[in-house]
Amino acid sequence: MNIEQKRVKSAENTLMILELIAEKPRSFSELIVLMNSNKATVFRLITTLENQGYIYKNQKDFYQLTLKLYSLGKKEIERHDLLEVAKPFLLKLVKDVKETVVISIFTKDMVYYLDKIEWNSALRIVVEPGRTAPLYCVASGKLYLSHFSDEELDDYFNRQLLKSFTVNTITSIDTLKNEIVKIREQGFAIDNEEWEEYLRGIAFPIYDYTNKMIASLSISGVSYRFSEEKIFSIVDEVSLITKKISELLGYINRKEEGIKK
């Protein structure tokens, strides 16, 4: 086999690993068997994919895809049901609240900014699609953490270094846990200049047909303009919008169904 053939074979094997992991998370030993290959070859391919950010090892030592492939295919993402369903609501919401509206998803303990619509203001919000942020210091991330079980939260805090980005960043696990309890009770999360100075945000959950939180809708604005008073004045409207988006994605509120019955 010449060098060119080896390169083609290596590329084919890399794609095969991605396809296998896309089906479900796989262990190293499982990949060796499915690839019908040796440990050294599979290890080299896995290491390359891991270093490039396409896969990661989860808490059970299984390899799992990150969402980097989504960022490479942004045009395909824009045709995804979530964005197709959400777009009309986002356009209306931007006009109503006169602030930047963002749709985010989550991967590898990070918030992934999927899309945004900006209010036409001289002061622009630096939250670009494709950018990521740590879960613990942004509204959408803290909201996502509020959907973790207590065990999942402990695992998260065991592996996450809570470093400070601003003077308002919460770096105490106990304080974060208390905030997560509050978020669970109120159904939304607030970022008070915890990731970037002068930037404040509020986030609400979006659920799919499995009744799992798959994304968040957040409003971001400069803190002097996006005051706490303004934040709480839009809670009802945004809650209703995220509920409608979730329902269009197949979500059924079991509590409300129980009340109706």
PDB file of C-alpha atoms in Angstrom:
ATOM      1  CA  MET A   1       0.000   0.000   0.000  1.00  0.00           C
ATOM      2  CA  ASN A   2       1.495   3.344  -1.067  1.00  0.00           C
ATOM      3  CA  ILE A   3       1.400   6.583   0.938  1.00  0.00           C
ATOM      4  CA  GLU A   4      -1.681   7.904  -0.882  1.00  0.00           C
ATOM      5  CA  GLN A   5      -3.616   4.702  -0.261  1.00  0.00           C
ATOM      6  CA  LYS A   6      -2.643   4.808   3.418  1.00  0.00           C
ATOM      7  CA  ARG A   7      -3.961   8.355   3.687  1.00  0.00           C
ATOM      8  CA  VAL A   8      -7.262   7.378   2.075  1.00  0.00           C
ATOM      9  CA  LYS A   9      -7.575   4.360   4.374  1.00  0.00           C
ATOM     10  CA  SER A  10      -6.823   6.523   7.415  1.00  0.00           C
ATOM     11  CA  ALA A  11      -9.498   9.026   6.346  1.00  0.00           C
ATOM     12  CA  GLU A  12     -12.019   6.223   5.850  1.00  0.00           C
ATOM     13  CA  ASN A  13     -11.252   4.806   9.302  1.00  0.00           C
ATOM     14  CA  THR A  14     -11.596   8.244  10.887  1.00  0.00           C
ATOM     15  CA  LEU A  15     -15.024   8.709   9.317  1.00  0.00           C
ATOM     16  CA  MET A  16     -16.013   5.209  10.404  1.00  0.00           C
ATOM     17  CA  ILE A  17     -15.144   6.016  14.018  1.00  0.00           C
ATOM     18  CA  LEU A  18     -17.255   9.186  13.861  1.00  0.00           C
ATOM     19  CA  GLU A  19     -20.193   7.235  12.444  1.00  0.00           C
ATOM     20  CA  LEU A  20     -19.905   4.523  15.087  1.00  0.00           C
ATOM     21  CA  ILE A  21     -19.768   7.048  17.926  1.00  0.00           C
ATOM     22  CA  ALA A  22     -22.654   8.990  16.360  1.00  0.00           C
ATOM     23  CA  GLU A  23     -24.829   5.885  16.750  1.00  0.00           C
ATOM     24  CA  LYS A  24     -24.120   5.805  20.483  1.00  0.00           C
ATOM     25  CA  PRO A  25     -21.188   6.419  22.862  1.00  0.00           C
ATOM     26  CA  ARG A  26     -18.517   3.707  22.461  1.00  0.00           C
ATOM     27  CA  SER A  27     -15.730   2.359  24.647  1.00  0.00           C
ATOM     28  CA  PHE A  28     -12.170   2.013  23.357  1.00  0.00           C
ATOM     29  CA  SER A  29     -12.342  -1.776  23.364  1.00  0.00           C
ATOM     30  CA  GLU A  30     -15.684  -1.709  21.539  1.00  0.00           C
ATOM     31  CA  LEU A  31     -14.227   0.482  18.796  1.00  0.00           C
ATOM     32  CA  ILE A  32     -11.307  -1.898  18.303  1.00  0.00           C
ATOM     33  CA  VAL A  33     -13.720  -4.772  17.710  1.00  0.00           C
ATOM     34  CA  LEU A  34     -16.096  -2.803  15.469  1.00  0.00           C
ATOM     35  CA  MET A  35     -13.236  -1.345  13.455  1.00  0.00           C
ATOM     36  CA  ASN A  36     -11.590  -4.764  13.148  1.00  0.00           C
ATOM     37  CA  SER A  37      -8.317  -2.994  13.822  1.00  0.00           C
ATOM     38  CA  ASN A  38      -5.463  -2.967  16.312  1.00  0.00           C
ATOM     39  CA  LYS A  39      -5.150  -0.898  19.491  1.00  0.00           C
ATOM     40  CA  ALA A  40      -2.392   1.362  18.158  1.00  0.00           C
ATOM     41  CA  THR A  41      -4.332   2.405  15.047  1.00  0.00           C
ATOM     42  CA  VAL A  42      -7.608   3.031  16.872  1.00  0.00           C
ATOM     43  CA  PHE A  43      -5.808   4.903  19.645  1.00  0.00           C
ATOM     44  CA  ARG A  44      -4.071   7.157  17.108  1.00  0.00           C
ATOM     45  CA  LEU A  45      -7.341   7.984  15.332  1.00  0.00           C
ATOM     46  CA  ILE A  46      -9.235   8.568  18.589  1.00  0.00           C
ATOM     47  CA  THR A  47      -6.471  10.789  19.953  1.00  0.00           C
ATOM     48  CA  THR A  48      -6.496  12.879  16.780  1.00  0.00           C
ATOM     49  CA  LEU A  49     -10.283  13.323  16.894  1.00  0.00           C
ATOM     50  CA  GLU A  50     -10.156  14.115  20.608  1.00  0.00           C
ATOM     51  CA  ASN A  51      -7.350  16.663  20.199  1.00  0.00           C
ATOM     52  CA  GLN A  52      -9.251  18.343  17.374  1.00  0.00           C
ATOM     53  CA  GLY A  53     -12.378  18.579  19.512  1.00  0.00           C
ATOM     54  CA  TYR A  54     -14.658  16.208  17.585  1.00  0.00           C
ATOM     55  CA  ILE A  55     -15.051  13.633  20.352  1.00  0.00           C
ATOM     56  CA  TYR A  56     -14.556  13.473  24.110  1.00  0.00           C
ATOM     57  CA  LYS A  57     -14.564  10.821  26.816  1.00  0.00           C
ATOM     58  CA  ASN A  58     -17.624  11.018  29.060  1.00  0.00           C
ATOM     59  CA  GLN A  59     -17.867  10.127  32.757  1.00  0.00           C
ATOM     60  CA  LYS A  60     -18.283   6.425  31.951  1.00  0.00           C
ATOM     61  CA  ASP A  61     -15.106   6.379  29.799  1.00  0.00           C
ATOM     62  CA  PHE A  62     -17.152   6.114  26.615  1.00  0.00           C
ATOM     63  CA  TYR A  63     -16.266   8.262  23.597  1.00  0.00           C
ATOM     64  CA  GLN A  64     -18.978  10.676  22.544  1.00  0.00           C
ATOM     65  CA  LEU A  65     -19.343  13.290  19.801  1.00  0.00           C
ATOM     66  CA  THR A  66     -19.020  16.984  20.575  1.00  0.00           C
ATOM     67  CA  LEU A  67     -21.000  19.503  18.527  1.00  0.00           C
ATOM     68  CA  LYS A  68     -17.997  20.718  16.552  1.00  0.00           C
ATOM     69  CA  LEU A  69     -19.373  19.083  13.418  1.00  0.00           C
ATOM     70  CA  TYR A  70     -22.405  21.329  13.793  1.00  0.00           C
ATOM     71  CA  SER A  71     -20.215  24.426  13.671  1.00  0.00           C
ATOM     72  CA  LEU A  72     -18.656  23.196  10.431  1.00  0.00           C
ATOM     73  CA  GLY A  73     -22.087  22.740   8.896  1.00  0.00           C
ATOM     74  CA  LYS A  74     -23.744  25.944  10.102  1.00  0.00           C
ATOM     75  CA  LYS A  75     -25.958  26.224   7.022  1.00  0.00           C
ATOM     76  CA  GLU A  76     -27.395  22.806   7.776  1.00  0.00           C
ATOM     77  CA  ILE A  77     -27.918  23.801  11.406  1.00  0.00           C
ATOM     78  CA  GLU A  78     -29.952  26.801  10.283  1.00  0.00           C
ATOM     79  CA  ARG A  79     -32.356  24.381   8.637  1.00  0.00           C
ATOM     80  CA  HIS A  80     -32.682  22.387  11.821  1.00  0.00           C
ATOM     81  CA  ASP A  81     -36.207  22.175  13.270  1.00  0.00           C
ATOM     82  CA  LEU A  82     -35.228  24.153  16.355  1.00  0.00           C
ATOM     83  CA  LEU A  83     -34.150  27.232  14.429  1.00  0.00           C
ATOM     84  CA  GLU A  84     -36.936  26.956  11.879  1.00  0.00           C
ATOM     85  CA  VAL A  85     -39.509  26.839  14.655  1.00  0.00           C
ATOM     86  CA  ALA A  86     -37.880  29.497  16.831  1.00  0.00           C
ATOM     87  CA  LYS A  87     -36.993  32.108  14.192  1.00  0.00           C
ATOM     88  CA  PRO A  88     -40.394  33.856  13.885  1.00  0.00           C
ATOM     89  CA  PHE A  89     -40.657  34.110  17.671  1.00  0.00           C
ATOM     90  CA  LEU A  90     -37.121  35.495  17.944  1.00  0.00           C
ATOM     91  CA  LEU A  91     -37.792  38.193  15.363  1.00  0.00           C
ATOM     92  CA  LYS A  92     -40.883  39.356  17.238  1.00  0.00           C
ATOM     93  CA  LEU A  93     -39.152  39.153  20.611  1.00  0.00           C
ATOM     94  CA  VAL A  94     -36.226  41.329  19.489  1.00  0.00           C
ATOM     95  CA  LYS A  95     -38.659  44.075  18.485  1.00  0.00           C
ATOM     96  CA  ASP A  96     -40.557  43.772  21.753  1.00  0.00           C
ATOM     97  CA  VAL A  97     -37.641  43.752  24.194  1.00  0.00           C
ATOM     98  CA  LYS A  98     -35.156  45.768  22.078  1.00  0.00           C
ATOM     99  CA  GLU A  99     -32.266  43.566  23.174  1.00  0.00           C
ATOM    100  CA  THR A 100     -30.238  40.735  21.615  1.00  0.00           C
ATOM    101  CA  VAL A 101     -31.963  37.340  21.535  1.00  0.00           C
ATOM    102  CA  VAL A 102     -29.834  34.167  21.490  1.00  0.00           C
ATOM    103  CA  ILE A 103     -30.521  30.443  20.990  1.00  0.00           C
ATOM    104  CA  SER A 104     -27.990  28.176  22.698  1.00  0.00           C
ATOM    105  CA  ILE A 105     -27.358  24.459  22.986  1.00  0.00           C
ATOM    106  CA  PHE A 106     -24.920  22.554  25.178  1.00  0.00           C
ATOM    107  CA  THR A 107     -21.879  20.346  24.703  1.00  0.00           C
ATOM    108  CA  LYS A 108     -18.982  19.118  26.823  1.00  0.00           C
ATOM    109  CA  ASP A 109     -19.787  21.284  29.865  1.00  0.00           C
ATOM    110  CA  MET A 110     -20.071  24.338  27.642  1.00  0.00           C
ATOM    111  CA  VAL A 111     -22.786  26.571  26.264  1.00  0.00           C
ATOM    112  CA  TYR A 112     -22.677  26.657  22.462  1.00  0.00           C
ATOM    113  CA  TYR A 113     -24.209  29.772  20.895  1.00  0.00           C
ATOM    114  CA  LEU A 114     -26.196  28.525  17.940  1.00  0.00           C
ATOM    115  CA  ASP A 115     -27.848  31.641  16.570  1.00  0.00           C
ATOM    116  CA  LYS A 116     -28.669  35.215  17.548  1.00  0.00           C
ATOM    117  CA  ILE A 117     -30.717  38.171  16.395  1.00  0.00           C
ATOM    118  CA  GLU A 118     -29.389  41.544  17.448  1.00  0.00           C
ATOM    119  CA  TRP A 119     -31.337  44.656  18.261  1.00  0.00           C
ATOM    120  CA  ASN A 120     -30.167  47.567  16.132  1.00  0.00           C
ATOM    121  CA  SER A 121     -28.144  49.349  18.785  1.00  0.00           C
ATOM    122  CA  ALA A 122     -24.858  51.200  18.762  1.00  0.00           C
ATOM    123  CA  LEU A 123     -23.678  48.943  21.590  1.00  0.00           C
ATOM    124  CA  ARG A 124     -23.485  45.444  20.132  1.00  0.00           C
ATOM    125  CA  ILE A 125     -23.409  42.224  22.171  1.00  0.00           C
ATOM    126  CA  VAL A 126     -20.400  39.973  21.565  1.00  0.00           C
ATOM    127  CA  VAL A 127     -22.212  36.630  21.554  1.00  0.00           C
ATOM    128  CA  GLU A 128     -21.440  35.168  18.156  1.00  0.00           C
ATOM    129  CA  PRO A 129     -22.812  31.883  16.784  1.00  0.00           C
ATOM    130  CA  GLY A 130     -20.136  29.217  17.218  1.00  0.00           C
ATOM    131  CA  ARG A 131     -18.738  30.779  20.379  1.00  0.00           C
ATOM    132  CA  THR A 132     -18.788  28.838  23.656  1.00  0.00           C
ATOM    133  CA  ALA A 133     -18.926  29.749  27.343  1.00  0.00           C
ATOM    134  CA  PRO A 134     -18.619  27.797  30.618  1.00  0.00           C
ATOM    135  CA  LEU A 135     -21.914  26.577  32.051  1.00  0.00           C
ATOM    136  CA  TYR A 136     -21.464  28.036  35.526  1.00  0.00           C
ATOM    137  CA  CYS A 137     -21.129  31.717  34.654  1.00  0.00           C
ATOM    138  CA  VAL A 138     -23.777  32.444  32.000  1.00  0.00           C
ATOM    139  CA  ALA A 139     -27.563  32.409  32.346  1.00  0.00           C
ATOM    140  CA  SER A 140     -28.194  29.657  29.790  1.00  0.00           C
ATOM    141  CA  GLY A 141     -25.483  27.477  31.338  1.00  0.00           C
ATOM    142  CA  LYS A 142     -26.766  27.833  34.889  1.00  0.00           C
ATOM    143  CA  LEU A 143     -30.242  27.061  33.596  1.00  0.00           C
ATOM    144  CA  TYR A 144     -28.909  23.870  32.025  1.00  0.00           C
ATOM    145  CA  LEU A 145     -27.182  22.916  35.291  1.00  0.00           C
ATOM    146  CA  SER A 146     -30.513  23.306  37.071  1.00  0.00           C
ATOM    147  CA  HIS A 147     -31.755  20.316  35.055  1.00  0.00           C
ATOM    148  CA  PHE A 148     -28.931  18.097  36.351  1.00  0.00           C
ATOM    149  CA  SER A 149     -29.585  15.561  39.079  1.00  0.00           C
ATOM    150  CA  ASP A 150     -27.741  16.089  42.370  1.00  0.00           C
ATOM    151  CA  GLU A 151     -25.298  13.344  41.381  1.00  0.00           C
ATOM    152  CA  GLU A 152     -24.683  14.912  37.957  1.00  0.00           C
ATOM    153  CA  LEU A 153     -24.095  18.274  39.608  1.00  0.00           C
ATOM    154  CA  ASP A 154     -21.525  16.805  41.986  1.00  0.00           C
ATOM    155  CA  ASP A 155     -19.750  15.141  39.055  1.00  0.00           C
ATOM    156  CA  TYR A 156     -19.750  18.463  37.203  1.00  0.00           C
ATOM    157  CA  PHE A 157     -18.269  20.383  40.124  1.00  0.00           C
ATOM    158  CA  ASN A 158     -15.640  17.677  40.631  1.00  0.00           C
ATOM    159  CA  ARG A 159     -14.303  18.164  37.107  1.00  0.00           C
ATOM    160  CA  GLN A 160     -14.927  21.892  36.625  1.00  0.00           C
ATOM    161  CA  LEU A 161     -12.522  24.537  37.886  1.00  0.00           C
ATOM    162  CA  LEU A 162     -14.633  27.545  38.880  1.00  0.00           C
ATOM    163  CA  LYS A 163     -12.327  30.341  37.849  1.00  0.00           C
ATOM    164  CA  SER A 164     -13.290  33.990  37.973  1.00  0.00           C
ATOM    165  CA  PHE A 165     -13.967  35.990  34.792  1.00  0.00           C
ATOM    166  CA  THR A 166     -15.315  39.133  36.497  1.00  0.00           C
ATOM    167  CA  VAL A 167     -15.773  40.315  40.069  1.00  0.00           C
ATOM    168  CA  ASN A 168     -19.306  38.898  39.892  1.00  0.00           C
ATOM    169  CA  THR A 169     -18.372  35.367  38.774  1.00  0.00           C
ATOM    170  CA  ILE A 170     -19.656  32.814  41.291  1.00  0.00           C
ATOM    171  CA  THR A 171     -16.745  30.568  42.263  1.00  0.00           C
ATOM    172  CA  SER A 172     -18.258  28.982  45.377  1.00  0.00           C
ATOM    173  CA  ILE A 173     -19.896  25.582  44.820  1.00  0.00           C
ATOM    174  CA  ASP A 174     -22.305  26.125  47.734  1.00  0.00           C
ATOM    175  CA  THR A 175     -23.380  29.511  46.356  1.00  0.00           C
ATOM    176  CA  LEU A 176     -23.905  28.031  42.898  1.00  0.00           C
ATOM    177  CA  LYS A 177     -25.937  25.161  44.313  1.00  0.00           C
ATOM    178  CA  ASN A 178     -28.148  27.646  46.157  1.00  0.00           C
ATOM    179  CA  GLU A 179     -28.632  29.601  42.955  1.00  0.00           C
ATOM    180  CA  ILE A 180     -29.523  26.423  41.068  1.00  0.00           C
ATOM    181  CA  VAL A 181     -32.246  25.698  43.643  1.00  0.00           C
ATOM    182  CA  LYS A 182     -33.614  29.189  43.014  1.00  0.00           C
ATOM    183  CA  ILE A 183     -33.488  28.688  39.232  1.00  0.00           C
ATOM    184  CA  ARG A 184     -35.434  25.427  39.538  1.00  0.00           C
ATOM    185  CA  GLU A 185     -38.128  27.235  41.521  1.00  0.00           C
ATOM    186  CA  GLN A 186     -38.509  30.238  39.221  1.00  0.00           C
ATOM    187  CA  GLY A 187     -37.926  28.495  35.880  1.00  0.00           C
ATOM    188  CA  PHE A 188     -35.323  30.892  34.483  1.00  0.00           C
ATOM    189  CA  ALA A 189     -31.736  31.983  35.167  1.00  0.00           C
ATOM    190  CA  ILE A 190     -29.997  35.354  35.295  1.00  0.00           C
ATOM    191  CA  ASP A 191     -26.369  36.249  34.560  1.00  0.00           C
ATOM    192  CA  ASN A 192     -25.391  39.429  36.363  1.00  0.00           C
ATOM    193  CA  GLU A 193     -22.096  40.371  34.645  1.00  0.00           C
ATOM    194  CA  GLU A 194     -20.633  37.001  35.652  1.00  0.00           C
ATOM    195  CA  TRP A 195     -18.927  36.151  32.356  1.00  0.00           C
ATOM    196  CA  GLU A 196     -18.319  39.563  30.845  1.00  0.00           C
ATOM    197  CA  GLU A 197     -18.374  42.937  32.532  1.00  0.00           C
ATOM    198  CA  TYR A 198     -21.332  45.165  31.657  1.00  0.00           C
ATOM    199  CA  LEU A 199     -23.242  42.218  30.148  1.00  0.00           C
ATOM    200  CA  ARG A 200     -26.411  40.934  31.774  1.00  0.00           C
ATOM    201  CA  GLY A 201     -28.685  38.139  30.569  1.00  0.00           C
ATOM    202  CA  ILE A 202     -31.723  36.034  31.320  1.00  0.00           C
ATOM    203  CA  ALA A 203     -32.366  32.519  29.939  1.00  0.00           C
ATOM    204  CA  PHE A 204     -35.402  30.259  29.581  1.00  0.00           C
ATOM    205  CA  PRO A 205     -35.520  26.531  28.710  1.00  0.00           C
ATOM    206  CA  ILE A 206     -36.655  24.970  25.435  1.00  0.00           C
ATOM    207  CA  TYR A 207     -37.804  21.334  25.589  1.00  0.00           C
ATOM    208  CA  ASP A 208     -38.365  18.754  22.853  1.00  0.00           C
ATOM    209  CA  TYR A 209     -40.782  15.837  22.391  1.00  0.00           C
ATOM    210  CA  THR A 210     -38.804  13.767  24.923  1.00  0.00           C
ATOM    211  CA  ASN A 211     -39.544  16.491  27.510  1.00  0.00           C
ATOM    212  CA  LYS A 212     -35.825  17.138  27.913  1.00  0.00           C
ATOM    213  CA  MET A 213     -34.221  20.566  27.824  1.00  0.00           C
ATOM    214  CA  ILE A 214     -32.405  20.765  24.488  1.00  0.00           C
ATOM    215  CA  ALA A 215     -31.704  24.497  24.220  1.00  0.00           C
ATOM    216  CA  SER A 216     -32.221  27.855  25.821  1.00  0.00           C
ATOM    217  CA  LEU A 217     -33.571  31.167  24.658  1.00  0.00           C
ATOM    218  CA  SER A 218     -31.731  34.021  26.298  1.00  0.00           C
ATOM    219  CA  ILE A 219     -31.918  37.798  26.191  1.00  0.00           C
ATOM    220  CA  SER A 220     -28.644  39.705  26.575  1.00  0.00           C
ATOM    221  CA  GLY A 221     -27.954  43.383  26.985  1.00  0.00           C
ATOM    222  CA  VAL A 222     -25.536  45.887  28.461  1.00  0.00           C
ATOM    223  CA  SER A 223     -26.197  46.116  32.173  1.00  0.00           C
ATOM    224  CA  TYR A 224     -26.959  49.842  32.398  1.00  0.00           C
ATOM    225  CA  ARG A 225     -29.731  49.415  29.822  1.00  0.00           C
ATOM    226  CA  PHE A 226     -30.846  45.862  30.624  1.00  0.00           C
ATOM    227  CA  SER A 227     -31.743  46.577  34.238  1.00  0.00           C
ATOM    228  CA  GLU A 228     -33.220  44.124  36.717  1.00  0.00           C
ATOM    229  CA  GLU A 229     -36.519  45.971  36.425  1.00  0.00           C
ATOM    230  CA  LYS A 230     -36.533  45.444  32.657  1.00  0.00           C
ATOM    231  CA  ILE A 231     -35.474  41.797  33.049  1.00  0.00           C
ATOM    232  CA  PHE A 232     -38.382  40.952  35.329  1.00  0.00           C
ATOM    233  CA  SER A 233     -40.823  42.891  33.167  1.00  0.00           C
ATOM    234  CA  ILE A 234     -40.266  40.466  30.249  1.00  0.00           C
ATOM    235  CA  VAL A 235     -40.361  37.181  32.188  1.00  0.00           C
ATOM    236  CA  ASP A 236     -44.005  36.390  31.417  1.00  0.00           C
ATOM    237  CA  GLU A 237     -43.687  37.146  27.702  1.00  0.00           C
ATOM    238  CA  VAL A 238     -40.503  35.120  27.194  1.00  0.00           C
ATOM    239  CA  SER A 239     -41.827  32.220  29.293  1.00  0.00           C
ATOM    240  CA  LEU A 240     -44.868  32.044  27.024  1.00  0.00           C
ATOM    241  CA  ILE A 241     -42.705  32.153  23.886  1.00  0.00           C
ATOM    242  CA  THR A 242     -40.387  29.338  25.011  1.00  0.00           C
ATOM    243  CA  LYS A 243     -43.434  27.299  25.963  1.00  0.00           C
ATOM    244  CA  LYS A 244     -44.861  27.736  22.443  1.00  0.00           C
ATOM    245  CA  ILE A 245     -41.524  26.826  20.814  1.00  0.00           C
ATOM    246  CA  SER A 246     -41.274  23.725  23.023  1.00  0.00           C
ATOM    247  CA  GLU A 247     -44.813  22.653  22.169  1.00  0.00           C
ATOM    248  CA  LEU A 248     -44.088  23.009  18.450  1.00  0.00           C
ATOM    249  CA  LEU A 249     -41.115  20.679  19.004  1.00  0.00           C
ATOM    250  CA  GLY A 250     -43.460  18.117  20.560  1.00  0.00           C
ATOM    251  CA  TYR A 251     -43.125  18.990  24.239  1.00  0.00           C
ATOM    252  CA  ILE A 252     -46.044  18.127  26.512  1.00  0.00           C
ATOM    253  CA  ASN A 253     -46.204  19.670  29.972  1.00  0.00           C
ATOM    254  CA  ARG A 254     -47.115  16.641  32.098  1.00  0.00           C
ATOM    255  CA  LYS A 255     -48.110  18.775  35.090  1.00  0.00           C
ATOM    256  CA  GLU A 256     -50.575  20.806  33.020  1.00  0.00           C
ATOM    257  CA  GLU A 257     -51.918  17.634  31.417  1.00  0.00           C
ATOM    258  CA  GLY A 258     -52.539  16.220  34.870  1.00  0.00           C
ATOM    259  CA  ILE A 259     -54.415  19.365  35.924  1.00  0.00           C
ATOM    260  CA  LYS A 260     -56.616  19.206  32.793  1.00  0.00           C
ATOM    261  CA  LYS A 261     -57.512  15.595  33.486  1.00  0.00           C
TER     262      LYS A 261
END
